[in-house]
Coordinates of C-alpha atoms and ligand atoms in Angstrom, one line a residue:
X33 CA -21.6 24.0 5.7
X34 CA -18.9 22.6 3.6
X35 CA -19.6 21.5 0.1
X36 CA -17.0 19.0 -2.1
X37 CA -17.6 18.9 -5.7
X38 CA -15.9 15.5 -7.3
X39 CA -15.9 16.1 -10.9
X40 CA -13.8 15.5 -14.1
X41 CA -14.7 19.1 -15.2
X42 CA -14.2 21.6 -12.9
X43 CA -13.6 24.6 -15.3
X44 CA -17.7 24.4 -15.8
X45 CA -18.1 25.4 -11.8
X46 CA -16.2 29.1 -13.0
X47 CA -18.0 32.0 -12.3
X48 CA -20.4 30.2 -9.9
X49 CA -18.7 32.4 -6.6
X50 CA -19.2 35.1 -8.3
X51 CA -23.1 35.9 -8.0
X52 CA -23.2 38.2 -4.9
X53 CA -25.5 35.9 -3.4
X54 CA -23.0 33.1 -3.2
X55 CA -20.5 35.1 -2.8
X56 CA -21.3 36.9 0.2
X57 CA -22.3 33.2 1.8
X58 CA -18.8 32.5 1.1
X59 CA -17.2 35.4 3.0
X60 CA -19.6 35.3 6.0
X61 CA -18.3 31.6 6.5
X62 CA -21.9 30.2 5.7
X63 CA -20.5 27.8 2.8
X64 CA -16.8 26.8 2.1
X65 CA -16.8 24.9 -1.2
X66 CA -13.8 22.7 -2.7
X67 CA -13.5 21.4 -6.4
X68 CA -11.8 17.8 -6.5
X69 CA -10.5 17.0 -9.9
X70 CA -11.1 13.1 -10.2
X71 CA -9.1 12.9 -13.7
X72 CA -5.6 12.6 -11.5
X73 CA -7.0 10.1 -9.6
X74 CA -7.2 7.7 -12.4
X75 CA -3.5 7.2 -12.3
X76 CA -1.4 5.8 -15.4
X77 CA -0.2 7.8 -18.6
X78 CA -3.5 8.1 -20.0
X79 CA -5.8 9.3 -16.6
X80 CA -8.0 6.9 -17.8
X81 CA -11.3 8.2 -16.5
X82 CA -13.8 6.0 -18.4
X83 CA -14.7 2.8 -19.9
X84 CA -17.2 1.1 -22.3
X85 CA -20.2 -0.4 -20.5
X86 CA -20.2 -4.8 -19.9
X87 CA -23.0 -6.2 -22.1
X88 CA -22.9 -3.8 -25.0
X89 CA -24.0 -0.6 -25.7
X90 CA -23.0 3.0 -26.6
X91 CA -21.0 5.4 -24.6
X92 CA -18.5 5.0 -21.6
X93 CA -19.0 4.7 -18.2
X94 CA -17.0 6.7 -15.2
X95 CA -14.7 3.9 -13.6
X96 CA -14.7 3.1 -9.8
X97 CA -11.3 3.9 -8.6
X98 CA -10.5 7.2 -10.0
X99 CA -13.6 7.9 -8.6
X100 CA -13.6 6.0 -5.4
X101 CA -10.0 7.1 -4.6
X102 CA -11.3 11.0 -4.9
X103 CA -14.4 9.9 -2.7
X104 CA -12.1 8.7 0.1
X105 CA -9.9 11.6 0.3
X106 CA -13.0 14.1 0.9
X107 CA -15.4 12.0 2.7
X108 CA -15.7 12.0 6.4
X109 CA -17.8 9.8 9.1
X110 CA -20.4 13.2 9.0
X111 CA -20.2 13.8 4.9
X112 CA -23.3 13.3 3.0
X113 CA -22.4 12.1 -0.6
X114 CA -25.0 12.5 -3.2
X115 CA -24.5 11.5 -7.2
X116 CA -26.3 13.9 -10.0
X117 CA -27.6 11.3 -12.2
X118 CA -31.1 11.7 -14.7
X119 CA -32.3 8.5 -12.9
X120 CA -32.1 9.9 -9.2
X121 CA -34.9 11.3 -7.4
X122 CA -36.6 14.2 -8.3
X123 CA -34.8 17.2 -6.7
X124 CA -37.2 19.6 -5.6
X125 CA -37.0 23.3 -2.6
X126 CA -38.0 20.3 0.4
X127 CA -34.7 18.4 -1.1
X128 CA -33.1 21.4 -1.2
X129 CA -33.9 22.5 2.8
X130 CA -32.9 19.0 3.5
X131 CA -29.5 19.0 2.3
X132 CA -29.4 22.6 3.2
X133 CA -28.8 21.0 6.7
X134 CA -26.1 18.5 5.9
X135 CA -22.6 19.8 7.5
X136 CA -20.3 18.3 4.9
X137 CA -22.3 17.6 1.5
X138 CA -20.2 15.6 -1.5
X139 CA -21.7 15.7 -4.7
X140 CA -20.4 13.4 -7.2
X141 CA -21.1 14.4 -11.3
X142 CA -21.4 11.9 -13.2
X143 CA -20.4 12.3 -17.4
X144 CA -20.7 10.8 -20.4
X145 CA -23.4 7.4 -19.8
X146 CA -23.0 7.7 -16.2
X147 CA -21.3 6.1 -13.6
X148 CA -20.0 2.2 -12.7
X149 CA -23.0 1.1 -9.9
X150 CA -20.7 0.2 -7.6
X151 CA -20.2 4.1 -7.3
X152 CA -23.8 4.6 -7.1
X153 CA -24.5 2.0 -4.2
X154 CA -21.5 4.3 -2.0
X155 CA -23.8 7.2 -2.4
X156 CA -26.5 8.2 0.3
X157 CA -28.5 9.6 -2.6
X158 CA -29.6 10.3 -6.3
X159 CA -30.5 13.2 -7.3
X160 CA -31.9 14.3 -11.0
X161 CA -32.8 17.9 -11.4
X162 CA -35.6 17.6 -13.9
X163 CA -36.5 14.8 -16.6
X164 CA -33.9 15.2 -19.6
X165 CA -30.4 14.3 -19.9
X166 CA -27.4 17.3 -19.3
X167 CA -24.0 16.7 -20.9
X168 CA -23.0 15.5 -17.1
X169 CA -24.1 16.2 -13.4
X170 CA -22.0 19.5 -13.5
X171 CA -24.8 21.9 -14.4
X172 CA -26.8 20.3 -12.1
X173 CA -24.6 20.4 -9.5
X174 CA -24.4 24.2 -9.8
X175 CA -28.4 24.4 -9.1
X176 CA -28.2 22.4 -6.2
X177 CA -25.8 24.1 -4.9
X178 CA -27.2 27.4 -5.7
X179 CA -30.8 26.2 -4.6
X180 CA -29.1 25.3 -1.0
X181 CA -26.6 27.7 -0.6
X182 CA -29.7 30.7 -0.6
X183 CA -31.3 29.1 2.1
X184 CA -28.0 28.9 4.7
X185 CA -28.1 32.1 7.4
X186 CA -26.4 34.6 6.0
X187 CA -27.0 34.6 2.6
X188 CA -30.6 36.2 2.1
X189 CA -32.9 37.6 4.6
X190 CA -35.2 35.0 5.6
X191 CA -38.6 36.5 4.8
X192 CA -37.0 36.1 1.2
X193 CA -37.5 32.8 0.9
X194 CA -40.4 32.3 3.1
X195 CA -43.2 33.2 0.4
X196 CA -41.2 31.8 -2.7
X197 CA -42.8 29.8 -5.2
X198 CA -42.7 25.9 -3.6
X199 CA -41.9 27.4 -0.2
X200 CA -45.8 27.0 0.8
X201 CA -46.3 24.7 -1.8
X202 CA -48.0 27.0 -4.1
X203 CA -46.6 28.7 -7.1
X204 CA -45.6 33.0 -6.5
X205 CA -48.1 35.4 -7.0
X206 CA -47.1 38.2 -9.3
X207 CA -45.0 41.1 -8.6
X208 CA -44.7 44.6 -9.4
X209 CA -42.9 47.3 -8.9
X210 CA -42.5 51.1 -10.4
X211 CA -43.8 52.8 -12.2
X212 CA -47.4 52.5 -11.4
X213 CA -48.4 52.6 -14.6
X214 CA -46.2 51.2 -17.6
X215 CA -46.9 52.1 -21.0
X216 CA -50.8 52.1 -20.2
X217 CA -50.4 48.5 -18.4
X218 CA -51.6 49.6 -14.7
X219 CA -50.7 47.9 -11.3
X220 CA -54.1 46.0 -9.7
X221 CA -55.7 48.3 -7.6
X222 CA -55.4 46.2 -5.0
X223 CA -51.6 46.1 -4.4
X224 CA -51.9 50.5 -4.1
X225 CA -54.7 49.8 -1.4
X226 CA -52.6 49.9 1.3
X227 CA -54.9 47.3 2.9
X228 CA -52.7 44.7 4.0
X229 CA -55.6 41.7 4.6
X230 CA -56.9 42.6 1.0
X231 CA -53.4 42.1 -0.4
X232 CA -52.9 39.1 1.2
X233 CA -56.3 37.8 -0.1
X234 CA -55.7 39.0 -3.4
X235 CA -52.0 37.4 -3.6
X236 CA -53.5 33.8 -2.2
X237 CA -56.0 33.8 -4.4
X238 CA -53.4 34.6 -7.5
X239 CA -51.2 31.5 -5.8
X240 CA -53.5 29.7 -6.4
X241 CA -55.0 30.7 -9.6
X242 CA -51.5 30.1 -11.3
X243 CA -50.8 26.7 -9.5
X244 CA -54.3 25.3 -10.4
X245 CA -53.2 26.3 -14.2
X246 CA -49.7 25.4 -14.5
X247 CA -48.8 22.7 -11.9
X248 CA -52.2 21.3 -10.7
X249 CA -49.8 18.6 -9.1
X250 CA -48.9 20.5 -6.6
X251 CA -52.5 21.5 -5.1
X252 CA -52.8 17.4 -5.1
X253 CA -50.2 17.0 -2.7
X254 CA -51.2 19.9 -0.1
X255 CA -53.6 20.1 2.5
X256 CA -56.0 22.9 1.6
X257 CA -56.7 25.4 4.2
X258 CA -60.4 26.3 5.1
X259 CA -59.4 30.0 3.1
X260 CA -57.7 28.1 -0.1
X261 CA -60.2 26.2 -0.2
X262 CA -62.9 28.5 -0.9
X263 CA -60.6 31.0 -3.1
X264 CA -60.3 27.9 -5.3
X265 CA -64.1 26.9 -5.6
X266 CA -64.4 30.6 -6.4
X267 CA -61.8 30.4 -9.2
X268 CA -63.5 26.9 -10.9
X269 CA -66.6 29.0 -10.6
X270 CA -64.8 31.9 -12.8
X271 CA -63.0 29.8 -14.7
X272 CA -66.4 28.0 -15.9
X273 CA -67.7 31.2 -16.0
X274 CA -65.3 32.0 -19.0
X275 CA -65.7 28.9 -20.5
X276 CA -69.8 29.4 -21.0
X277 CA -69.0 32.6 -21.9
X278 CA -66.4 31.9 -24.2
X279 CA -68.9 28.6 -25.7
X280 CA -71.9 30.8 -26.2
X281 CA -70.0 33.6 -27.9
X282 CA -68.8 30.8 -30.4
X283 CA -72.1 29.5 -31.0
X284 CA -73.7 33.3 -31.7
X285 CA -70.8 34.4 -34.2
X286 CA -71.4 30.8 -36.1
X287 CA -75.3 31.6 -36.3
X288 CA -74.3 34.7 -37.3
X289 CA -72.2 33.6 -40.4
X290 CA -74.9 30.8 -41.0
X291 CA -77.3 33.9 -41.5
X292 CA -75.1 36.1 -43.5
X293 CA -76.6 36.1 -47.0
X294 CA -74.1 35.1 -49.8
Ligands
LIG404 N1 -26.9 14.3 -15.4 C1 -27.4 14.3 -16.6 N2 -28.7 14.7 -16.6 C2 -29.0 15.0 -15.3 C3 -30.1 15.4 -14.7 N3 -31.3 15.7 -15.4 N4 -30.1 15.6 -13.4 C4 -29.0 15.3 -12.7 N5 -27.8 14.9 -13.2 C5 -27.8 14.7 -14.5

Protein backbone atom coordinates (compact mmCIF):
# COMPACT_ATOMS: atom_id res chain seq x y z
CA UNK A 1 0.00 0.00 0.00
CA UNK A 2 1.24 3.39 -0.71
CA UNK A 3 0.23 6.29 1.37
CA UNK A 4 0.70 10.34 0.25
CA UNK A 5 0.38 12.81 2.85
CA UNK A 6 -0.48 16.49 1.30
CA UNK A 7 0.13 18.86 4.00
CA UNK A 8 1.49 22.43 4.72
CA UNK A 9 3.29 20.91 7.76
CA UNK A 10 5.20 18.10 7.35
CA UNK A 11 7.75 18.54 10.18
CA UNK A 12 4.61 17.29 12.57
CA UNK A 13 4.70 13.64 10.65
CA UNK A 14 8.66 13.30 12.40
CA UNK A 15 9.17 10.53 14.43
CA UNK A 16 6.02 8.74 13.12
CA UNK A 17 8.51 5.80 11.13
CA UNK A 18 10.03 5.46 14.00
CA UNK A 19 7.65 3.17 16.31
CA UNK A 20 8.91 -0.43 15.45
CA UNK A 21 5.51 -1.18 14.43
CA UNK A 22 5.48 1.13 11.52
CA UNK A 23 8.75 0.80 11.03
CA UNK A 24 9.08 -2.70 10.37
CA UNK A 25 5.79 -2.34 7.85
CA UNK A 26 8.04 0.02 6.18
CA UNK A 27 11.04 -2.26 5.61
CA UNK A 28 8.97 -5.46 4.75
CA UNK A 29 7.47 -3.30 1.85
CA UNK A 30 3.93 -3.43 3.52
CA UNK A 31 3.55 0.59 3.42
CA UNK A 32 5.69 3.10 1.44
CA UNK A 33 4.69 6.58 2.63
CA UNK A 34 5.55 10.07 0.93
CA UNK A 35 5.15 13.66 2.47
CA UNK A 36 4.05 16.34 -0.15
CA UNK A 37 4.73 19.80 0.94
CA UNK A 38 1.70 21.83 -0.59
CA UNK A 39 3.26 25.42 0.64
CA UNK A 40 5.61 25.33 -2.83
CA UNK A 41 2.74 24.68 -4.73
CA UNK A 42 1.23 27.98 -3.94
CA UNK A 43 3.70 29.66 -6.24
CA UNK A 44 4.56 33.53 -6.04
CA UNK A 45 6.94 35.37 -3.38
CA UNK A 46 4.71 34.89 -0.65
CA UNK A 47 3.58 30.82 -1.06
CA UNK A 48 0.45 32.07 -0.32
CA UNK A 49 -1.28 29.11 1.18
CA UNK A 50 -4.49 30.65 2.53
CA UNK A 51 -7.15 33.09 2.27
CA UNK A 52 -10.02 34.78 4.32
CA UNK A 53 -13.33 33.05 3.92
CA UNK A 54 -16.25 34.88 1.15
CA UNK A 55 -19.15 36.17 3.30
CA UNK A 56 -17.30 37.07 6.54
CA UNK A 57 -15.99 35.45 9.27
CA UNK A 58 -12.83 34.64 11.24
CA UNK A 59 -9.87 32.57 10.12
CA UNK A 60 -8.42 31.62 6.56
CA UNK A 61 -9.26 29.11 4.45
CA UNK A 62 -6.62 26.60 2.48
CA UNK A 63 -6.82 27.80 -1.26
CA UNK A 64 -7.57 25.46 -4.27
CA UNK A 65 -4.61 25.52 -6.41
CA UNK A 66 -1.67 25.15 -4.15
CA UNK A 67 -3.64 22.46 -3.11
CA UNK A 68 -5.12 21.02 -6.23
CA UNK A 69 -1.75 21.34 -8.02
CA UNK A 70 -0.15 19.00 -5.14
CA UNK A 71 -3.32 16.66 -5.61
CA UNK A 72 -2.60 16.18 -9.32
CA UNK A 73 0.98 15.42 -9.02
CA UNK A 74 0.33 12.31 -6.51
CA UNK A 75 -3.06 11.14 -7.58
CA UNK A 76 -3.53 8.28 -9.91
CA UNK A 77 -6.69 6.57 -11.73
CA UNK A 78 -6.40 3.80 -8.47
CA UNK A 79 -5.61 6.56 -5.57
CA UNK A 80 -8.12 6.98 -2.96
CA UNK A 81 -8.02 10.66 -1.66
CA UNK A 82 -9.58 11.39 1.69
CA UNK A 83 -9.61 15.01 3.54
CA UNK A 84 -9.15 15.04 7.65
CA UNK A 85 -11.65 17.61 8.41
CA UNK A 86 -13.90 17.82 12.08
CA UNK A 87 -17.02 17.65 9.83
CA UNK A 88 -16.18 14.29 7.96
CA UNK A 89 -17.46 11.07 9.04
CA UNK A 90 -16.75 9.50 12.04
CA UNK A 91 -13.56 7.43 11.62
CA UNK A 92 -13.81 4.35 13.36
CA UNK A 93 -11.46 0.31 13.24
CA UNK A 94 -14.39 -0.81 10.15
CA UNK A 95 -13.06 2.65 8.42
CA UNK A 96 -9.85 1.79 9.27
CA UNK A 97 -10.02 -2.02 7.60
CA UNK A 98 -11.59 -0.32 4.81
CA UNK A 99 -8.97 1.98 3.80
CA UNK A 100 -6.59 -0.56 5.00
CA UNK A 101 -7.44 -2.10 1.52
CA UNK A 102 -7.03 0.93 -0.68
CA UNK A 103 -3.64 0.53 -2.84
CA UNK A 104 -2.70 4.17 -3.07
CA UNK A 105 -4.39 6.25 -0.16
CA UNK A 106 -4.05 10.36 -0.34
CA UNK A 107 -4.84 12.13 2.61
CA UNK A 108 -5.28 15.69 2.44
CA UNK A 109 -4.86 17.90 6.12
CA UNK A 110 -6.62 20.57 6.17
CA UNK A 111 -5.35 23.84 8.65
CA UNK A 112 -6.38 26.74 10.05
CA UNK A 113 -10.63 27.04 9.25
CA UNK A 114 -10.40 24.38 6.74
CA UNK A 115 -10.33 23.99 3.30
CA UNK A 116 -11.91 25.94 -0.01
CA UNK A 117 -15.07 23.26 -0.91
CA UNK A 118 -14.10 22.94 -4.11
CA UNK A 119 -11.22 20.85 -2.54
CA UNK A 120 -13.59 18.96 -0.57
CA UNK A 121 -15.98 17.90 -3.51
CA UNK A 122 -12.34 16.23 -5.35
CA UNK A 123 -12.15 14.04 -2.30
CA UNK A 124 -13.66 10.45 -2.15
CA UNK A 125 -14.10 11.01 1.62
CA UNK A 126 -14.20 12.97 4.96
CA UNK A 127 -12.91 11.76 7.60
CA UNK A 128 -13.06 13.35 11.40
CA UNK A 129 -11.31 11.34 14.14
CA UNK A 130 -13.44 12.30 17.04
CA UNK A 131 -15.83 15.33 17.86
CA UNK A 132 -13.38 18.42 18.75
CA UNK A 133 -11.33 20.55 16.64
CA UNK A 134 -7.15 19.74 16.20
CA UNK A 135 -4.94 22.60 15.16
CA UNK A 136 -5.18 20.80 11.51
CA UNK A 137 -5.79 17.31 9.97
CA UNK A 138 -2.04 16.48 10.74
CA UNK A 139 -2.54 14.69 14.01
CA UNK A 140 -5.20 13.03 12.63
CA UNK A 141 -3.62 11.97 9.80
CA UNK A 142 -0.93 10.23 11.93
CA UNK A 143 -3.85 7.96 13.73
CA UNK A 144 -5.17 6.95 10.59
CA UNK A 145 -2.34 6.07 9.34
CA UNK A 146 -1.22 4.42 12.38
CA UNK A 147 -4.79 2.70 12.89
CA UNK A 148 -4.30 1.15 9.12
CA UNK A 149 -0.87 0.69 8.78
CA UNK A 150 -1.19 -2.23 12.02
CA UNK A 151 -3.66 -4.00 10.13
CA UNK A 152 -1.51 -4.51 6.60
CA UNK A 153 0.38 -8.21 6.58
CA UNK A 154 3.46 -7.87 7.93
CA UNK A 155 3.20 -5.61 10.51
CA UNK A 156 1.57 -7.50 13.60
CA UNK A 157 0.59 -11.04 13.88
CA UNK A 158 -2.92 -11.39 13.05
CA UNK A 159 -4.38 -12.94 16.16
CA UNK A 160 -3.30 -9.38 17.52
CA UNK A 161 -5.82 -7.60 16.24
CA UNK A 162 -8.40 -10.19 15.92
CA UNK A 163 -9.77 -9.83 19.70
CA UNK A 164 -9.01 -5.88 19.98
CA UNK A 165 -11.34 -3.64 21.44
CA UNK A 166 -13.90 -2.72 18.29
CA UNK A 167 -12.62 -5.72 16.36
CA UNK A 168 -15.85 -7.82 17.47
CA UNK A 169 -17.55 -4.86 18.23
CA UNK A 170 -17.22 -5.11 21.93
CA UNK A 171 -14.81 -3.28 24.11
CA UNK A 172 -11.27 -5.57 25.48
CA UNK A 173 -11.52 -7.54 28.39
CA UNK A 174 -8.80 -6.91 30.89
CA UNK A 175 -5.39 -8.04 30.89
CA UNK A 176 -2.76 -9.20 33.06
CA UNK A 177 0.30 -10.29 33.25
CA UNK A 178 3.26 -11.05 36.10
CA UNK A 179 3.44 -11.17 38.82
CA UNK A 180 0.55 -13.07 39.99
CA UNK A 181 0.00 -11.17 42.77
CA UNK A 182 0.97 -7.34 42.88
CA UNK A 183 1.25 -5.52 45.93
CA UNK A 184 -1.76 -7.72 47.47
CA UNK A 185 -3.92 -6.96 44.11
CA UNK A 186 -4.32 -10.80 42.87
CA UNK A 187 -4.94 -12.05 39.23
CA UNK A 188 -8.91 -13.59 38.89
CA UNK A 189 -8.66 -17.00 39.57
CA UNK A 190 -10.00 -17.73 36.57
CA UNK A 191 -7.29 -16.53 34.18
CA UNK A 192 -4.68 -19.25 36.40
CA UNK A 193 -7.32 -22.00 35.73
CA UNK A 194 -5.87 -23.19 32.82
CA UNK A 195 -9.43 -23.97 31.63
CA UNK A 196 -9.50 -22.47 28.35
CA UNK A 197 -13.69 -22.51 27.89
CA UNK A 198 -13.90 -20.84 31.43
CA UNK A 199 -11.52 -18.11 30.30
CA UNK A 200 -13.22 -17.48 27.30
CA UNK A 201 -16.55 -17.22 29.25
CA UNK A 202 -15.10 -15.12 31.81
CA UNK A 203 -13.35 -12.64 29.23
CA UNK A 204 -16.96 -12.36 27.10
CA UNK A 205 -18.70 -11.71 29.92
CA UNK A 206 -15.98 -8.83 31.07
CA UNK A 207 -16.44 -7.55 27.13
CA UNK A 208 -19.42 -7.08 27.76
CA UNK A 209 -19.71 -5.85 31.23
CA UNK A 210 -17.29 -2.80 30.21
CA UNK A 211 -19.17 -2.07 26.86
CA UNK A 212 -22.64 -2.09 28.51
CA UNK A 213 -20.92 0.62 31.09
CA UNK A 214 -18.86 2.72 28.93
CA UNK A 215 -20.10 2.62 25.28
CA UNK A 216 -23.72 1.14 25.55
CA UNK A 217 -23.69 2.38 21.80
CA UNK A 218 -21.95 -0.17 20.61
CA UNK A 219 -24.11 -3.21 22.04
CA UNK A 220 -27.05 -1.22 20.04
CA UNK A 221 -25.47 -1.64 16.84
CA UNK A 222 -24.53 -5.55 17.19
CA UNK A 223 -26.39 -8.56 16.81
CA UNK A 224 -26.26 -10.41 20.11
CA UNK A 225 -25.32 -13.91 20.10
CA UNK A 226 -27.52 -16.60 21.82
CA UNK A 227 -24.20 -16.68 24.70
CA UNK A 228 -23.93 -12.61 24.86
CA UNK A 229 -27.14 -12.55 25.25
CA UNK A 230 -27.57 -14.35 28.33
CA UNK A 231 -24.10 -13.13 29.95
CA UNK A 232 -25.79 -9.72 29.61
CA UNK A 233 -29.21 -10.49 31.35
CA UNK A 234 -26.98 -12.02 33.91
CA UNK A 235 -24.98 -8.72 34.32
CA UNK A 236 -28.44 -6.38 34.53
CA UNK A 237 -29.40 -8.90 36.99
CA UNK A 238 -26.01 -8.18 39.11
CA UNK A 239 -25.97 -4.85 38.31
CA UNK A 240 -29.61 -4.40 39.99
CA UNK A 241 -28.46 -6.58 42.39
CA UNK A 242 -25.89 -3.80 43.53
CA UNK A 243 -28.13 -1.17 43.15
CA UNK A 244 -30.87 -2.75 45.91
CA UNK A 245 -28.16 -3.48 47.74
CA UNK A 246 -26.49 -0.33 47.60
CA UNK A 247 -30.47 1.53 48.13
CA UNK A 248 -31.20 -0.51 51.18
CA UNK A 249 -27.81 0.04 52.80
CA UNK A 250 -28.68 3.92 52.41
CA UNK A 251 -31.93 3.66 53.83
CA UNK A 252 -30.52 1.51 57.14
CA UNK A 253 -27.52 3.99 57.82
CA UNK A 254 -30.17 7.05 57.54
CA UNK A 255 -32.59 5.23 60.13
CA UNK A 256 -29.72 4.66 61.95
CA UNK A 257 -28.75 8.43 62.34
CA UNK A 258 -32.55 9.20 62.64
CA UNK A 259 -32.28 6.93 65.91
CA UNK A 260 -29.06 8.23 67.23
CA UNK A 261 -29.95 10.18 70.42
CA UNK A 262 -28.56 13.84 70.37
N1 LIG B 1 -9.01 18.68 11.74
C1 LIG B 1 -9.34 19.39 12.84
N2 LIG B 1 -10.02 18.65 13.72
C2 LIG B 1 -10.13 17.40 13.16
C3 LIG B 1 -10.74 16.19 13.57
N3 LIG B 1 -11.37 16.11 14.75
N4 LIG B 1 -10.67 15.14 12.76
C4 LIG B 1 -10.06 15.23 11.56
N5 LIG B 1 -9.46 16.34 11.11
C5 LIG B 1 -9.49 17.43 11.90
Amino acid sequence: MKISVLTIFPEMFRGFEEEPVIRRAILKGAVQIEYIDVRPFAGGSFRHIDDSTFGGGAGMVLRCAPVLKALETVRESGSFTAALTPAGEKYDQLMARELAQKEHLILLCGHYEGFDQRILSRADREISIGDYILTGGELAARVVMDSIIRLLEGSLRAESTAEESFENGLLEYPQYTRPADYCGEKVPEVLLSGDHEKVRKWRLKQSLALTLKRRPDLLEKRILTEEERELLSELIEEQQMISQTEQEQQILSETEKEEKPL
